[in-house]
XYZ file of C-alpha atoms in Angstrom:
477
model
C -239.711 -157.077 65.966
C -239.916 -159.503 63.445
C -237.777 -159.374 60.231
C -240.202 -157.310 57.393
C -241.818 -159.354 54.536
C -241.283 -156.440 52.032
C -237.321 -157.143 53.550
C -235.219 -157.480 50.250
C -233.727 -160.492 49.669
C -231.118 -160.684 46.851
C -227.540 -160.143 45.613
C -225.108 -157.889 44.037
C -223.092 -158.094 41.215
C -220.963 -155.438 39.200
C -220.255 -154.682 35.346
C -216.471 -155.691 35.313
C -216.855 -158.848 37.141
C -219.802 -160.116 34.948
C -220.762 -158.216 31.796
C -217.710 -158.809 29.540
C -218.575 -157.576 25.874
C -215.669 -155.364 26.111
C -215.647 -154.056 22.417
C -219.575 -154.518 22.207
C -221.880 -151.420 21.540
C -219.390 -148.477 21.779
C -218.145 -149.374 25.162
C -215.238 -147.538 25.907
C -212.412 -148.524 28.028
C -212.322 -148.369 31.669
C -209.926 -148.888 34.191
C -210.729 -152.430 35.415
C -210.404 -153.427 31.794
C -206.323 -153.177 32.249
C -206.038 -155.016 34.964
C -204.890 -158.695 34.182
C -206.004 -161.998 36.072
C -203.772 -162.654 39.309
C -203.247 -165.922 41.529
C -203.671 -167.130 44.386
C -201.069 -164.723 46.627
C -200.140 -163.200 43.676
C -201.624 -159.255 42.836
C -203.165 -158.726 39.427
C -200.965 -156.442 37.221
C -202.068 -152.941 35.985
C -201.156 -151.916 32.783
C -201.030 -148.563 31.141
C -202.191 -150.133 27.905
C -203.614 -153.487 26.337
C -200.388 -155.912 26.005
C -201.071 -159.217 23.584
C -200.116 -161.770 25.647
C -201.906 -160.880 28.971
C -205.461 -161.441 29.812
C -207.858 -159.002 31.349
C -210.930 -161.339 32.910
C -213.578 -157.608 32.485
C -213.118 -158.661 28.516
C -215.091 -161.619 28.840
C -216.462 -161.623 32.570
C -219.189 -164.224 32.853
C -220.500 -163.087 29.567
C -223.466 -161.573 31.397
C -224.015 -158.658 28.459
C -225.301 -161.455 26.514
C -226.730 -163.696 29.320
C -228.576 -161.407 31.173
C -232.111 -162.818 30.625
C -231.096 -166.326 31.681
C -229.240 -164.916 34.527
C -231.938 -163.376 35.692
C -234.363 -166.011 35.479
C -232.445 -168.186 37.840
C -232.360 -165.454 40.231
C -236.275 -165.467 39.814
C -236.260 -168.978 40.584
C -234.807 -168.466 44.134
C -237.136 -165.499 44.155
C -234.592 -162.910 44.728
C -236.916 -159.528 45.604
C -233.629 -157.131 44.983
C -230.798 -157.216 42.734
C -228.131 -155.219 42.830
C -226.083 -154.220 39.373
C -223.149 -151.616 38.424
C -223.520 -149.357 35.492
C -219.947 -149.106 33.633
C -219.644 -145.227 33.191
C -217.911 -146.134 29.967
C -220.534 -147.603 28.148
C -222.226 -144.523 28.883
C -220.056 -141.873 28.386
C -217.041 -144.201 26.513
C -214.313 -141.459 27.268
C -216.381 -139.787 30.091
C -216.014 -136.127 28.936
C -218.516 -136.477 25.933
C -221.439 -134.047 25.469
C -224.182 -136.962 24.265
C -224.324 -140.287 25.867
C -224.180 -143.325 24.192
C -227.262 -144.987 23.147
C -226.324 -148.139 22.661
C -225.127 -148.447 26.543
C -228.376 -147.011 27.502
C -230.561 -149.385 25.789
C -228.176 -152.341 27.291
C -229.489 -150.873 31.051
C -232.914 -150.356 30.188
C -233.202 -154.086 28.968
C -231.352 -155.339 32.082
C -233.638 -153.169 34.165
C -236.556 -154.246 31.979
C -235.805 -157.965 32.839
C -235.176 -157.242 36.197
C -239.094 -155.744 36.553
C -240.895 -158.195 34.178
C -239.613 -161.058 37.147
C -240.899 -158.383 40.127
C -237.105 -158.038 41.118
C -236.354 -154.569 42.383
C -233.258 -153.144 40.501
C -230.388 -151.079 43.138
C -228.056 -149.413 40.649
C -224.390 -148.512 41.673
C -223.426 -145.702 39.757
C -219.522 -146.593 40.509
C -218.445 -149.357 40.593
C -214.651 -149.402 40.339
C -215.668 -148.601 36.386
C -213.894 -145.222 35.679
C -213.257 -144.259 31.734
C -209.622 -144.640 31.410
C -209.486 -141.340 29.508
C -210.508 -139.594 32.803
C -207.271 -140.625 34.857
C -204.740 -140.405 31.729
C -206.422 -136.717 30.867
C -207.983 -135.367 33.716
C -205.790 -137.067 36.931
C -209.230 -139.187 37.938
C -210.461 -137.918 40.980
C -207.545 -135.276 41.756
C -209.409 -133.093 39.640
C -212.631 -131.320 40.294
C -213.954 -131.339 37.280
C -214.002 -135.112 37.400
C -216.955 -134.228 39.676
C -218.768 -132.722 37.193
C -218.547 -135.463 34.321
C -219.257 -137.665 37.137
C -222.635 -135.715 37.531
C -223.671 -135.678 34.176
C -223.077 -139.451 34.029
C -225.490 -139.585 37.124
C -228.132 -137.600 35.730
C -228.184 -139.529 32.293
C -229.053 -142.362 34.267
C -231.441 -140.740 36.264
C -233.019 -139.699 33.796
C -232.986 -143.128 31.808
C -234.604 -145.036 33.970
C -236.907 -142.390 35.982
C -239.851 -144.730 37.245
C -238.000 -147.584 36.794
C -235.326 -147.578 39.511
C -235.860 -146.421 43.224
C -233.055 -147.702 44.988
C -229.606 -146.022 44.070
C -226.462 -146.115 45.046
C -223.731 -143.103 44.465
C -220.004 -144.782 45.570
C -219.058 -149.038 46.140
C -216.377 -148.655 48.811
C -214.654 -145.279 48.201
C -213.717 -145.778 51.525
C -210.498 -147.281 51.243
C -208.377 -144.637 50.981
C -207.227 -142.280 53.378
C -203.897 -140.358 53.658
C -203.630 -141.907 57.241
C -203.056 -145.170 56.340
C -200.798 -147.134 53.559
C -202.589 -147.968 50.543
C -202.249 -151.102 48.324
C -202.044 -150.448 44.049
C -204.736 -152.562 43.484
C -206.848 -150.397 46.116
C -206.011 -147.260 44.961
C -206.650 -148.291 41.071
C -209.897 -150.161 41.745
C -211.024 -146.962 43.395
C -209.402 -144.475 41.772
C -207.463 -145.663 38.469
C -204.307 -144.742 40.134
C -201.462 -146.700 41.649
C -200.410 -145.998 45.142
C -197.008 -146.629 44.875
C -196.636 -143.987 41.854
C -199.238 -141.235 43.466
C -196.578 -137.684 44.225
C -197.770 -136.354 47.689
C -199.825 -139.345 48.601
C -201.655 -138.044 51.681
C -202.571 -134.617 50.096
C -203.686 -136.372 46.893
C -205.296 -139.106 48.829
C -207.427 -136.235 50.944
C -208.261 -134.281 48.047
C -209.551 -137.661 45.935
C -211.447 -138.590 48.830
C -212.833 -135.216 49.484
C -213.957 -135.049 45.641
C -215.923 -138.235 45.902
C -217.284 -137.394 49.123
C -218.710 -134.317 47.448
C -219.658 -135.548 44.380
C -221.545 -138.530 46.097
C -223.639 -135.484 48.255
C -224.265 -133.579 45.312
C -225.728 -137.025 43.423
C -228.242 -137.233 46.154
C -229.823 -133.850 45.777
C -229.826 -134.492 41.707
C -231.392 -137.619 41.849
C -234.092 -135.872 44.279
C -234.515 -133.320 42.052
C -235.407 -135.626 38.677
C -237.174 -138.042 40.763
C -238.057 -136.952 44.377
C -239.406 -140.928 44.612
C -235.586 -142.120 44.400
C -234.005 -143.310 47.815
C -230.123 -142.472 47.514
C -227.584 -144.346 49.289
C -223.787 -145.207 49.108
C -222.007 -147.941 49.983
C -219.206 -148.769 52.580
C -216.829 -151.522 52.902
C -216.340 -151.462 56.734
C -215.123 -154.234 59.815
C -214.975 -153.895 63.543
C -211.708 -153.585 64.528
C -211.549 -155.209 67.544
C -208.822 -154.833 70.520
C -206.652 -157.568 71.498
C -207.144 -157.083 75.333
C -208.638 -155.020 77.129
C -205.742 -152.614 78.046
C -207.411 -149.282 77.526
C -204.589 -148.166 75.052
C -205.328 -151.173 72.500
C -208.918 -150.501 72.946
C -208.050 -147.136 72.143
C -206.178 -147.864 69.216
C -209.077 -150.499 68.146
C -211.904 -147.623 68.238
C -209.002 -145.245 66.225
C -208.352 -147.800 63.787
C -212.245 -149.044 63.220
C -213.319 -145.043 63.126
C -211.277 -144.252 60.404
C -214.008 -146.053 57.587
C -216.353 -144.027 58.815
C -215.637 -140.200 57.798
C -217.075 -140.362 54.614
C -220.614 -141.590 56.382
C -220.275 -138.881 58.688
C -220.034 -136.274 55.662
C -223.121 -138.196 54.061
C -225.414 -137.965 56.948
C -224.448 -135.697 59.175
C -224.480 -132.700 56.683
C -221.093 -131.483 57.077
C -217.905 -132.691 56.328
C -216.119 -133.466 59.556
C -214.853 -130.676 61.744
C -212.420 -133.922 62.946
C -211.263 -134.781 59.853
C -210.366 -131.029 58.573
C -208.239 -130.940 61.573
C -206.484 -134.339 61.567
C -205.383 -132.738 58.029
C -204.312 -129.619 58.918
C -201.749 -131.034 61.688
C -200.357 -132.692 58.361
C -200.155 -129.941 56.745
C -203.170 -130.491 54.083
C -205.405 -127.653 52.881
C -209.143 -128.490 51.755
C -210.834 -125.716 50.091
C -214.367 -125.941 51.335
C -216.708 -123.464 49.464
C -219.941 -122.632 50.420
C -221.520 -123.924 47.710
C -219.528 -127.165 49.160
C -221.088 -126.645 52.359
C -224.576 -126.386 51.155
C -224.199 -129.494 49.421
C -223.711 -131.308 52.213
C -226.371 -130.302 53.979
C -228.854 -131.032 51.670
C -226.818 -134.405 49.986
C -227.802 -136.478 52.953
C -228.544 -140.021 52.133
C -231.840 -142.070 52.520
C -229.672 -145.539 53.226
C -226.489 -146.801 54.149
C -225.574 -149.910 52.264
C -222.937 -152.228 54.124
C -220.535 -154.655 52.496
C -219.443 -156.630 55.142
C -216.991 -159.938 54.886
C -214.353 -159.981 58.378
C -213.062 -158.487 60.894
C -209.891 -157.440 62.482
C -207.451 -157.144 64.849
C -206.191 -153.676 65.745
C -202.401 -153.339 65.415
C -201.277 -152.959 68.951
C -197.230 -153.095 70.544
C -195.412 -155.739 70.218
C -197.442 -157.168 67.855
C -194.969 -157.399 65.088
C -195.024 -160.703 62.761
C -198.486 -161.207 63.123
C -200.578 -161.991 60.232
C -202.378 -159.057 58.441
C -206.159 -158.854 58.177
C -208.356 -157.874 55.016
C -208.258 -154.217 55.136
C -205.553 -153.463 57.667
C -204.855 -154.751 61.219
C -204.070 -158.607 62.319
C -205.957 -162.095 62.236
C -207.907 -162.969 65.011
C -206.997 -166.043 66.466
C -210.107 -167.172 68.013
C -211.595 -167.326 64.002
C -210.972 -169.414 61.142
C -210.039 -168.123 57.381
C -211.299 -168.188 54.333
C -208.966 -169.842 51.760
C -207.822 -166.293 50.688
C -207.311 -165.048 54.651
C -210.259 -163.572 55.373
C -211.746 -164.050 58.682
C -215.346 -165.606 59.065
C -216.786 -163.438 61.943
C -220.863 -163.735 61.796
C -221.150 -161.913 65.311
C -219.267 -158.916 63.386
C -222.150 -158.185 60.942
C -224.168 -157.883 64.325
C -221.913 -155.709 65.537
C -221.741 -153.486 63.004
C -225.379 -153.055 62.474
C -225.331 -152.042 65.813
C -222.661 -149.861 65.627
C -223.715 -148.313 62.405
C -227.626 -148.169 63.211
C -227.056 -146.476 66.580
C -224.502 -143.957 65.109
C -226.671 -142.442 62.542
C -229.997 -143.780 62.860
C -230.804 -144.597 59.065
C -231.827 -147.834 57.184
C -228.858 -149.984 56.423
C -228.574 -152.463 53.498
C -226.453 -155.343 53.574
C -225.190 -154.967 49.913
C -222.061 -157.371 50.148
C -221.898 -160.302 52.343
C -220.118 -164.108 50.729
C -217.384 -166.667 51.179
C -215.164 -167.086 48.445
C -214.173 -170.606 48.049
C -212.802 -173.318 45.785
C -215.869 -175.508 44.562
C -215.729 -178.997 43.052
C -217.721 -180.342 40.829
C -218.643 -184.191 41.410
C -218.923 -186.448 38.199
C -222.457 -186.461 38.002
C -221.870 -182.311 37.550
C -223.172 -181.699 41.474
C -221.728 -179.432 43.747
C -221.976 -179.995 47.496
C -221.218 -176.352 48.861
C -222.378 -176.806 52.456
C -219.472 -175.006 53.948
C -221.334 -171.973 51.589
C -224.890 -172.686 52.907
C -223.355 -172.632 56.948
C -221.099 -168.889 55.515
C -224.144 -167.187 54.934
C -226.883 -169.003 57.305
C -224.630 -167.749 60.475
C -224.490 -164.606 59.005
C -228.320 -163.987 58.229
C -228.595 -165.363 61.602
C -226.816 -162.703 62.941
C -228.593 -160.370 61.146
C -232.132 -161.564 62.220
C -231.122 -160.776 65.527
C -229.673 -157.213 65.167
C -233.365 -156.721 63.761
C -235.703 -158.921 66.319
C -233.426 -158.235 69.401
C -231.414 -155.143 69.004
C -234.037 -153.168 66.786
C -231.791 -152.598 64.045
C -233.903 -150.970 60.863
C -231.561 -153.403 58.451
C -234.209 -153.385 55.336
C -232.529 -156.092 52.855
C -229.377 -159.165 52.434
C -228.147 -158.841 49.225
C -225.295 -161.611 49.204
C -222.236 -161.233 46.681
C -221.699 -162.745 43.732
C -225.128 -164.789 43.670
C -223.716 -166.155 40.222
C -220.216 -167.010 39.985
C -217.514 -164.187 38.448
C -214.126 -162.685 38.340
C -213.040 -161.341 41.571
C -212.110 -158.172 42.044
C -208.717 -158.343 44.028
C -207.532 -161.251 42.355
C -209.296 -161.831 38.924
C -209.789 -165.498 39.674
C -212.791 -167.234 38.528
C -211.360 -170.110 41.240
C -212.200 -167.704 43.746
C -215.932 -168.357 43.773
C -219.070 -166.924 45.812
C -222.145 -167.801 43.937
C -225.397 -170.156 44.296
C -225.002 -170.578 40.414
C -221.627 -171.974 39.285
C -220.251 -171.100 35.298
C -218.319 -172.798 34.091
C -214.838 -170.783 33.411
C -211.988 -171.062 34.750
C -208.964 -168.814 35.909
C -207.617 -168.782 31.922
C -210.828 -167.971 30.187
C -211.828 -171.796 29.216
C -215.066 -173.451 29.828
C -218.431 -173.447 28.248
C -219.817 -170.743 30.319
C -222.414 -173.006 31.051
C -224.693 -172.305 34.436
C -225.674 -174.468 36.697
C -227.234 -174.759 40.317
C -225.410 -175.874 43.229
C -226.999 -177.063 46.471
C -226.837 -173.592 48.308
C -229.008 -172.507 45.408
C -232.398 -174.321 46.712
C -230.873 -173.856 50.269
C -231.166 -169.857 49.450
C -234.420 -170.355 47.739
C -236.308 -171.968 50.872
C -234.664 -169.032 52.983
C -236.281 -166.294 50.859
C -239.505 -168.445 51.002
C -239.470 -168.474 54.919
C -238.348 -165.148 55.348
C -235.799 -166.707 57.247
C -238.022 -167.929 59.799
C -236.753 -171.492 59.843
C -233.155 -171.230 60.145
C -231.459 -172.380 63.062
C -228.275 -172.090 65.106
């Protein structure tokens, strides 16, 4: 099986990283806008409110609010077939509970969207995005609260209804995954997700069920509405999942390797499986946590079933095993694998994973899966003559595509598009760094705010071009 032409080559970006344009047509505030710039090994700060002498990257991002159309024409020049945005609820819905939306944030999307089309780019719209209206955590306890759901809902169906015929491809949750009472959480995971700090959350594991639970639900009853306004709309959510591999092959560490790599995956069971685990309803009970599941619950899950999976993938792990004290911690959990190299921020570069987990993921629920994350963040330099050589980039993401040509032409895989991260460069997410940099298009701002904003191509940019072109055909180990 050869990899599809229609297959949708791309990227993803998200409103925080790259719109900026934070006091710009009615926006409101959302959570990623009080979060300040970090450093390298150093966690960003969250702040309750705006404090003078801090800086909070989402203000300005990569100025893409005002950008968009040049943006987007350099994406048409590699001839990206998908792009992948974020809609930030709070332009939308600036506090979240109001009863009309907010034009002005609408007519921002539809442009975008508008853009997108006029260069025959098909536009996958995240609905969340780690962009929450503050005044939905501070009011309403974020996702703690069910009628967060609901606000949620009418958010989703504005946008449905927006930009019915323009959008097919949609996408409910980015990574909600990352919490679960089982496991410690970080503050920076918990707020990106959530708008609320681990380390202050009262009765973490019943608060961390119940806020996964909600956005499980919500995300199943999103499907069925977007159906319903558009039955032409293909509804997925996204996952940020790793193999978790075992360090031997002692069947306890495999064991706890499976255990520790199944844990992502509840929330995909509950989206296409049509329940919400019998498994995982037990697991909480021995812990003494309660989920009221209504039948109106139940029925949403049943017919909330998504059309895709989309995949971020960027390492892999090491499950935590005894006696393995002092070793050195992966990306989401576990312990660094010692047969890969790191990224400059620790994260392991593992192409054979991404075949693995297509595999894995493909053969456990049998849908489409979209790559919607894949990058290296690095530290690029630019040469005097304003070049930059990024080859260590181009050989990132050429192993990796490689990998996932042959999950498609050898293992059958239905893997329908590679949409990488951060095509363009912007602020990162877990750090806030503009140092920390993944795209084919460097801008130039660095980690205080200065620069010209000025975009320009680097080498991996006509090296991503000519694989679109080819379909991929001519790469080579």
């Amino acid at each position: 099986m050869k990899m599809d032409s229609k297959f949708l080559w791309g990227g993803s970006i998200a409103a925080h990283q790259c719109e900026g344009a934070v006091n710009e047509g009615n926006k409101g505030t959302g959570i990623m806008d009080l979060v300040t710039v970090g450093a390298y090994g150093q966690p960003r700060e969250i702040h309750e409110t705006f404090q003078k002498d801090s800086r909070y990257p989402s203000h300005q991002g990569i100025d893409f609010y005002h950008r968009y159309k040049e943006d987007i024409a350099l994406f048409a020049e590699m001839g990206f077939k998908a792009l992948r945005i974020s809609i930030d609820w709070s332009r939308i819905f600036p506090k979240g509970d109001e009863k009309v939306p907010n034009q002005a944030g609408l007519d921002f999307y539809n442009d975008v969207v508008d853009e997108l089309l006029k260069h025959n780019i098909e536009p996958i719209v995240t609905l969340y995005h780690f962009e929450m209206p503050i005044h939905l955590v501070t009011e309403y306890g974020s996702w703690k609260n069910r009628q967060v759901i609901d606000f949620y809902l009418k958010f989703c169906e504005t946008m449905f209804r927006s930009l019915k015929g323009k959008v097919t491809y949609w996408v409910t949750f980015n990574e909600m995954n990352h919490i679960d009472p089982q496991t410690e959480a970080s503050d920076i995971f918990t707020y990106i997700i959530a708008g609320l700090k681990y380390s202050e959350i009262e009765n973490k594991k019943e608060t961390l069920a119940l806020i996964g639970y909600h956005m499980t639900l919500a995300s199943c009853l999103a499907v069925n509405l977007a159906r319903e306004i558009d039955p032409k709309n293909k509804v997925g959510c996204v996952f940020g999942i790793e193999p978790v591999y075992p360090v031997d092959c002692n069947p306890q560490n495999v064991l706890n390797a499976f255990q520790q790599m199944d844990r992502d995956f509840y929330q995909i069971d509950a989206m296409c499986n049509g329940e919400f685990p019998k498994y995982k309803m037990k697991e909480y009970q021995a812990i003494g946590i309660e989920l009221e599941i209504s039948e109106a619950d139940q029925q949403a899950f049943k017919n909330g079933k998504l059309d895709f999976i989309g995949m971020n993938y960027y390492a892999s792990s090491v499950a935590e095993y005894e006696g393995a004290e002092g070793g050195a911690s992966a990306l989401f959990g576990g312990l660094q694998n010692p047969f890969l190299k790191v990224s400059k921020w620790g994260w392991s570069i593992d192409p054979i994973g991404i075949r693995y987990l297509l595999n894995y993921t493909y053969r456990k629920y049998g849908l489409p899966i979209m790559i919607t994350e894949n990058g290296l963040g690095a530290v690029d330099v630019v040469e005097e003559d304003g070049q930059i050589h990024d080859e260590y980039r181009i050989e990132y993401l050429k192993n990796h595509i490689l990998e996932i040509k042959k999950a498609i032409e050898i293992d059958q895989v239905d893997c329908i598009g590679y949409l990488m991260w951060g095509p363009i460069d912007l602020v990162s997410a877990t750090t806030g760094q503009m140092s920390k940099r993944y795209g084919f298009i460097h801008v130039d701002l660095d980690d205080e705010g200065e620069g010209t904003l000025a975009r320009s191509r680097k080498d991996s940019f006509e090296w991503y071009k000519q694989t679109i072109k080819d379909n991929a055909e001519n790469l080579v180990d």
